[in-house]
XYZ file of C-alpha atoms in Angstrom:
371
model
C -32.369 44.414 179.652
C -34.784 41.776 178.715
C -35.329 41.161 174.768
C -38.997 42.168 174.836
C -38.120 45.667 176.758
C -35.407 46.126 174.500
C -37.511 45.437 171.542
C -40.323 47.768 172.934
C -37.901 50.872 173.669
C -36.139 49.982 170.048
C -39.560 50.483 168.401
C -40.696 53.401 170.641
C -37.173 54.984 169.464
C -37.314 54.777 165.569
C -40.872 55.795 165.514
C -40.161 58.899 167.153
C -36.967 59.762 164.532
C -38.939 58.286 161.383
C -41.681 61.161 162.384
C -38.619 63.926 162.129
C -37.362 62.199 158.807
C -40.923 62.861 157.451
C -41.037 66.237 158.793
C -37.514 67.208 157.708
C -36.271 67.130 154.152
C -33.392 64.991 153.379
C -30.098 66.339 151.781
C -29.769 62.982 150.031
C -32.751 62.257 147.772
C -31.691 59.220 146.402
C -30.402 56.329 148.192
C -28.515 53.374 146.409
C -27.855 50.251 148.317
C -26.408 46.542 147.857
C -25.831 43.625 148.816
C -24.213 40.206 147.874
C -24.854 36.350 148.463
C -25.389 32.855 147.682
C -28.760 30.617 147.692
C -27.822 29.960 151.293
C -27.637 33.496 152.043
C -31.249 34.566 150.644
C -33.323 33.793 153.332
C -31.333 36.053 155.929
C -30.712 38.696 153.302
C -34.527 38.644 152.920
C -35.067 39.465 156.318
C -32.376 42.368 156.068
C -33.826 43.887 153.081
C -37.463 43.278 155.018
C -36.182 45.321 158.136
C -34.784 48.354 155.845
C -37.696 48.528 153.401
C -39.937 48.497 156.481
C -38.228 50.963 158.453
C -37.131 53.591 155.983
C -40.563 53.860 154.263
C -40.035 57.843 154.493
C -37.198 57.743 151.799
C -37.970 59.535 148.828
C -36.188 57.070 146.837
C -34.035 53.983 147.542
C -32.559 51.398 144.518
C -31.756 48.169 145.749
C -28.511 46.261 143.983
C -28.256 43.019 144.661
C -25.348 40.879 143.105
C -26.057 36.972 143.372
C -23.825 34.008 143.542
C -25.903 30.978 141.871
C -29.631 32.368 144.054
C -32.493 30.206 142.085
C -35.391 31.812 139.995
C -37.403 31.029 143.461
C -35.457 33.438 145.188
C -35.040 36.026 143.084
C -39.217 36.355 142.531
C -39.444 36.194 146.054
C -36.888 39.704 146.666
C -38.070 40.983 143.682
C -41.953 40.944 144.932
C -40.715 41.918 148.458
C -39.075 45.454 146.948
C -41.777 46.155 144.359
C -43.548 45.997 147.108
C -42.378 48.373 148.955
C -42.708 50.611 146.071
C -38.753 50.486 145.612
C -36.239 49.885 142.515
C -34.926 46.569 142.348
C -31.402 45.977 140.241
C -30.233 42.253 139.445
C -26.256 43.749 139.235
C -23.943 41.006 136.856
C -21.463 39.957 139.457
C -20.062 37.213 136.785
C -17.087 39.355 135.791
C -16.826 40.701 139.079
C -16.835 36.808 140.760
C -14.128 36.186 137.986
C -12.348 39.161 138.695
C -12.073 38.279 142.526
C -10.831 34.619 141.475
C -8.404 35.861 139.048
C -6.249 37.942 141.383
C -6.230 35.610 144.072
C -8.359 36.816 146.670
C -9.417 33.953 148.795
C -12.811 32.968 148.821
C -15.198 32.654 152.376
C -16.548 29.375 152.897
C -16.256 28.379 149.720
C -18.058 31.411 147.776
C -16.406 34.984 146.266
C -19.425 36.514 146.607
C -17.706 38.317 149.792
C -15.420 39.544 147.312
C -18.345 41.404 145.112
C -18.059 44.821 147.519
C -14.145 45.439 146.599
C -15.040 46.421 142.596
C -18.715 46.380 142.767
C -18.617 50.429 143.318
C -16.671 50.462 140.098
C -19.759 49.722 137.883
C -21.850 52.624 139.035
C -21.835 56.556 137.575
C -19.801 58.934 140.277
C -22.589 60.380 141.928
C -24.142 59.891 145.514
C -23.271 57.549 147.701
C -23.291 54.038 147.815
C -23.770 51.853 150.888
C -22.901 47.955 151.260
C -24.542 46.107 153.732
C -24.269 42.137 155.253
C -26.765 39.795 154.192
C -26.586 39.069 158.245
C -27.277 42.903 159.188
C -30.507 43.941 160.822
C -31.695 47.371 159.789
C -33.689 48.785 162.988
C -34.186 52.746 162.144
C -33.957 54.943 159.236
C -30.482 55.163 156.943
C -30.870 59.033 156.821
C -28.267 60.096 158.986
C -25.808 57.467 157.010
C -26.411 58.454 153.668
C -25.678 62.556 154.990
C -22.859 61.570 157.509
C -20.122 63.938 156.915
C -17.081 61.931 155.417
C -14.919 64.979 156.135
C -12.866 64.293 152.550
C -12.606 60.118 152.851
C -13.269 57.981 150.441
C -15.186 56.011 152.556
C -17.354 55.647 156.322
C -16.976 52.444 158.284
C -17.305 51.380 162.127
C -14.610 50.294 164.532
C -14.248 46.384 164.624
C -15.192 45.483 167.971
C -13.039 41.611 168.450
C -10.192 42.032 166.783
C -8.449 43.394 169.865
C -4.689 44.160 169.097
C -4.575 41.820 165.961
C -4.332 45.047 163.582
C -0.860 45.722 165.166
C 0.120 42.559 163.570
C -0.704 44.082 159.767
C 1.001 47.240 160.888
C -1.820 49.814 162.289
C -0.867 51.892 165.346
C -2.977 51.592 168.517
C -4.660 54.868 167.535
C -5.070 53.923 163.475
C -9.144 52.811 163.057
C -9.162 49.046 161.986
C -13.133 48.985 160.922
C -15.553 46.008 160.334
C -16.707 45.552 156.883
C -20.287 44.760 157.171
C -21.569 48.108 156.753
C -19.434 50.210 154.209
C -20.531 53.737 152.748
C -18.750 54.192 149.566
C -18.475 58.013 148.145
C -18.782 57.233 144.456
C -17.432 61.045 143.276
C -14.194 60.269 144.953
C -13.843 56.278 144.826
C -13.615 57.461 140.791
C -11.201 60.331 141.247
C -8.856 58.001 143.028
C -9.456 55.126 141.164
C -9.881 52.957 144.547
C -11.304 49.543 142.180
C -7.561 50.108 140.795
C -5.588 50.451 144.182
C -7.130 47.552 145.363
C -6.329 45.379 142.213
C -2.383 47.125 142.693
C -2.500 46.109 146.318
C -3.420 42.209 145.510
C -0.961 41.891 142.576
C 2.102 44.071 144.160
C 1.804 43.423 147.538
C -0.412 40.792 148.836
C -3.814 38.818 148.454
C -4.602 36.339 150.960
C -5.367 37.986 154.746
C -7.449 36.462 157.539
C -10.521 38.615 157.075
C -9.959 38.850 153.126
C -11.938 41.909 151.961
C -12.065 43.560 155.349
C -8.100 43.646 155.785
C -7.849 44.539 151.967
C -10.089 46.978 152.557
C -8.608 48.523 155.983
C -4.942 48.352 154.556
C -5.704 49.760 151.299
C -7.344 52.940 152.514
C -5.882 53.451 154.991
C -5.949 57.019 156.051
C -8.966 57.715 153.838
C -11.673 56.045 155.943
C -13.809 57.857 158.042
C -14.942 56.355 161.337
C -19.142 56.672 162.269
C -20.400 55.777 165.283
C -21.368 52.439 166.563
C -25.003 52.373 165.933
C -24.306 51.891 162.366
C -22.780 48.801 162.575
C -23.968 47.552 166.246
C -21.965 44.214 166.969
C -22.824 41.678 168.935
C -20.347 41.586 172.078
C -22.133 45.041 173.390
C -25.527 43.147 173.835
C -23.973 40.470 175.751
C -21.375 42.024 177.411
C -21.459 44.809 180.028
C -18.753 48.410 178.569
C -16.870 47.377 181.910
C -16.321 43.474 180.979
C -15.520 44.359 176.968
C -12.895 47.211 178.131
C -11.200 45.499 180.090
C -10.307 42.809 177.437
C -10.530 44.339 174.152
C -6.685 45.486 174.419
C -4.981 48.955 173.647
C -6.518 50.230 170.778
C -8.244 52.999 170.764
C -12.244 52.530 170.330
C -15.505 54.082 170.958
C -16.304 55.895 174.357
C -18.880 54.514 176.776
C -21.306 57.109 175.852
C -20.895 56.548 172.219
C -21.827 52.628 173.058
C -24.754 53.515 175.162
C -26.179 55.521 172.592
C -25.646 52.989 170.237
C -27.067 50.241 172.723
C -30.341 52.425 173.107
C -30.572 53.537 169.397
C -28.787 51.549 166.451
C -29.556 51.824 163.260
C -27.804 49.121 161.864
C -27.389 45.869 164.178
C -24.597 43.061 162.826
C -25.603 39.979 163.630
C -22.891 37.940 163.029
C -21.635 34.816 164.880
C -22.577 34.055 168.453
C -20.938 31.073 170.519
C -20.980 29.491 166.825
C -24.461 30.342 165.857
C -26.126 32.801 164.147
C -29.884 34.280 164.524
C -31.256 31.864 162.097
C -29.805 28.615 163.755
C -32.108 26.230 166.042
C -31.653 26.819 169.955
C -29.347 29.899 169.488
C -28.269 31.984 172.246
C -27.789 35.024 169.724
C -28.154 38.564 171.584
C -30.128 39.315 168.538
C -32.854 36.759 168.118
C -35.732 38.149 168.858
C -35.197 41.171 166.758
C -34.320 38.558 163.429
C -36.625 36.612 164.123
C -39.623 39.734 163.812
C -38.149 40.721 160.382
C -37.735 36.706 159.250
C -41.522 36.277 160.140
C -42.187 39.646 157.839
C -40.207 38.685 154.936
C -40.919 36.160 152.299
C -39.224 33.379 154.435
C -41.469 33.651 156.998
C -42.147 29.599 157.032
C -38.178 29.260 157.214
C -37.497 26.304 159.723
C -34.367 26.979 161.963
C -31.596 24.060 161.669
C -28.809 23.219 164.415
C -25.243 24.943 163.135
C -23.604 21.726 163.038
C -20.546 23.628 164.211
C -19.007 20.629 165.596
C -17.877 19.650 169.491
C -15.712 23.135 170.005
C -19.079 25.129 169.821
C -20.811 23.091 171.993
C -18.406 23.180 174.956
C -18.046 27.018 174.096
C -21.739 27.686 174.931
C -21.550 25.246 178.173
C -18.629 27.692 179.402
C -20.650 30.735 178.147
C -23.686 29.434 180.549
C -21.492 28.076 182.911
C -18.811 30.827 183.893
C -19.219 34.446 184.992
C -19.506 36.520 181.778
C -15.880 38.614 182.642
C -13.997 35.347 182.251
C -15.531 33.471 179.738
C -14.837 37.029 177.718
C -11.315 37.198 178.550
C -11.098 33.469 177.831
C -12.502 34.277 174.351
C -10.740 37.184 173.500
C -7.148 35.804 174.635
C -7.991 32.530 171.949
C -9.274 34.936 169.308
C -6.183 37.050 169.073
C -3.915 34.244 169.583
C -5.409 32.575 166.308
C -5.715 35.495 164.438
C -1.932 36.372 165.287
C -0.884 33.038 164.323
C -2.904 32.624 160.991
C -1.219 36.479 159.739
C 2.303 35.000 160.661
C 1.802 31.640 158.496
C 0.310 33.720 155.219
C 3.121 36.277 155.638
C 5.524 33.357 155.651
C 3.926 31.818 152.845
C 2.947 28.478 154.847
C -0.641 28.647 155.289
C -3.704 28.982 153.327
C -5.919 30.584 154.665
C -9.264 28.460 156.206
C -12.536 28.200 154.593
C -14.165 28.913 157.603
C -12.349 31.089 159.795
C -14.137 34.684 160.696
C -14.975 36.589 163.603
C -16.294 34.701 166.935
C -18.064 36.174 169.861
């Protein structure tokens, strides 16, 4: 489906539920919601917070946490007059401790910043009440949060997605093929019971008695240390990137054995997400000059809104590997070029958990997920 037809039916699609969400009164009055990031972060976390202020003006009442890794004064007026006005509550969260916290047990850093690292304890600082919900700076927020915020957790601790390209690497930390491995750019944290079981705690036990350094740092410290206690929502909450550019029929038959979501849950998803990840692309993100991101066009409409709207787009600079990747991608039918991709993303991922469980690797600055 072509971008502006995709666009069109997106917008066609969240009018029509926003309308029932006005008519209808929500079981969760109050919604809380954060995120974390650097000064390189702010302009794409602008346009996140852009598309959920704009489409979720029916909430009775939504605070906004944001805990900031070195953002200038620039910044912060700039998401401070984008929220106020909106008519919304704005919190600067201290993330100082919390950044020293991270460094102190161990946990690596991502590309050079622990500001990743800010979701693990952040949930810790708040009163047990409600529900809390973490989002990516490089998350796209296309309908209203309502059906999130009153998902039914049936008794976990907290609601996640499925991780869509990590194929069978979750065997290699130990999960079954039938054990949810979930992607951490959209977490709902249930404050009552992240108290009662003192999750800030079991994660700090985890790093210090069993281990701190994984490939996907908070996500795998996140997967392994609840495991059992997270409850998997459907796709459109956390919408990644492979099921706009790939067809169900080309992603099935490479993802591997584990178990995922059904064909019908991803078509619903395709036609009607809530919540679309845009992470990496062929090396690129949204925001990068002459992308080939699946998600462009809808970024792009929510940069131009925001207070970044004169942002200039620079090349990734990802170096010669993502340049031949995206000649292959144009270049070879989309079923191998997937398979291609998929077989070199496990491999590495494998390979990387074998070193840090052997002690001989740290892990890179720049390694995550790659579509």
């Amino acid at each position: 489906m072509a971008a502006g037809s995709w666009l069109l039916q997106l917008r066609q699609s969240h009018a029509a539920a926003d309308e029932n969400n006005r008519k209808g009164n929500s079981l969760v009055s109050h919604w809380q919601v954060f995120y974390q990031f650097n000064e390189n972060y702010a302009p794409y976390a602008g346009a996140s917070l852009t598309s959920l202020l704009e489409n979720n003006r029916a909430a009775q009442r939504i605070t906004v946490y944001l805990l900031l890794e070195n953002v200038s004064d620039e910044s912060r007026k700039k998401l401070q007059a984008l929220v106020q006005g909106y008519g919304r509550e704005l919190v600067f969260a201290e993330s100082s401790a919390l950044l020293q916290k991270a460094d102190a047990l161990g946990i690596p850093q991502y590309r050079g910043s622990s500001a990743a690292n800010l979701r693990l304890f952040f949930p810790d600082t708040l009163a047990p009440e409600g529900r809390l919900l973490y989002l990516d700076s490089d998350t796209i927020i296309t309908g209203s949060l309502q059906p999130l915020f009153e998902a039914d957790l049936g008794g976990s601790w907290l609601g996640m997605v499925r991780d869509s390209m990590t194929g069978d690497y979750p065997a290699a930390l130990g999960f079954g093929p039938n054990e949810p491995y979930c992607n951490s750019g959209m977490v709902l944290f249930d404050l009552p019971a992240w108290h009662q079981n003192r999750c800030g705690q079991r994660i700090v036990d985890h790093v210090k008695q069993v281990r701190a350094a994984y490939p996907n740092p908070d996500q795998d410290l996140l997967n392994m240390v609840f495991r059992g206690h997270i409850a998997v929502l459907g796709p459109e909450f956390n919408f990644q990137p492979c099921h706009r550019a790939y067809s169900d029929k080309v992603f099935f038959a490479n993802r591997g054995a584990r178990r995922y979501y059904t064909e019908a849950e991803l078509k619903n998803a395709r036609l009607h997400p809530v919540v679309l990840h845009t992470y990496r692309f062929l090396g690129e993100f949204p925001w990068h000059k002459n992308n080939l991101h699946p998600d462009c066009a809808v970024f792009d409409e929510y940069l131009a809104k925001s207070p970044w709207k004169d942002y200039q787009k620079q090349p990734a600079g990802g170096g010669t590997i993502f340049v031949v990747e995206k000649w292959l991608y144009r270049l070879l039918p989309r079923a191998l070029f997937f398979k291609i991709l998929c077989c070199q993303q496990q491999r590495a991922f494998c390979q990387l958990e074998k070193q840090l469980q052997s002690g001989n690797a740290a892990r890179p600055a720049n390694n995550e997920k790659e579509i």
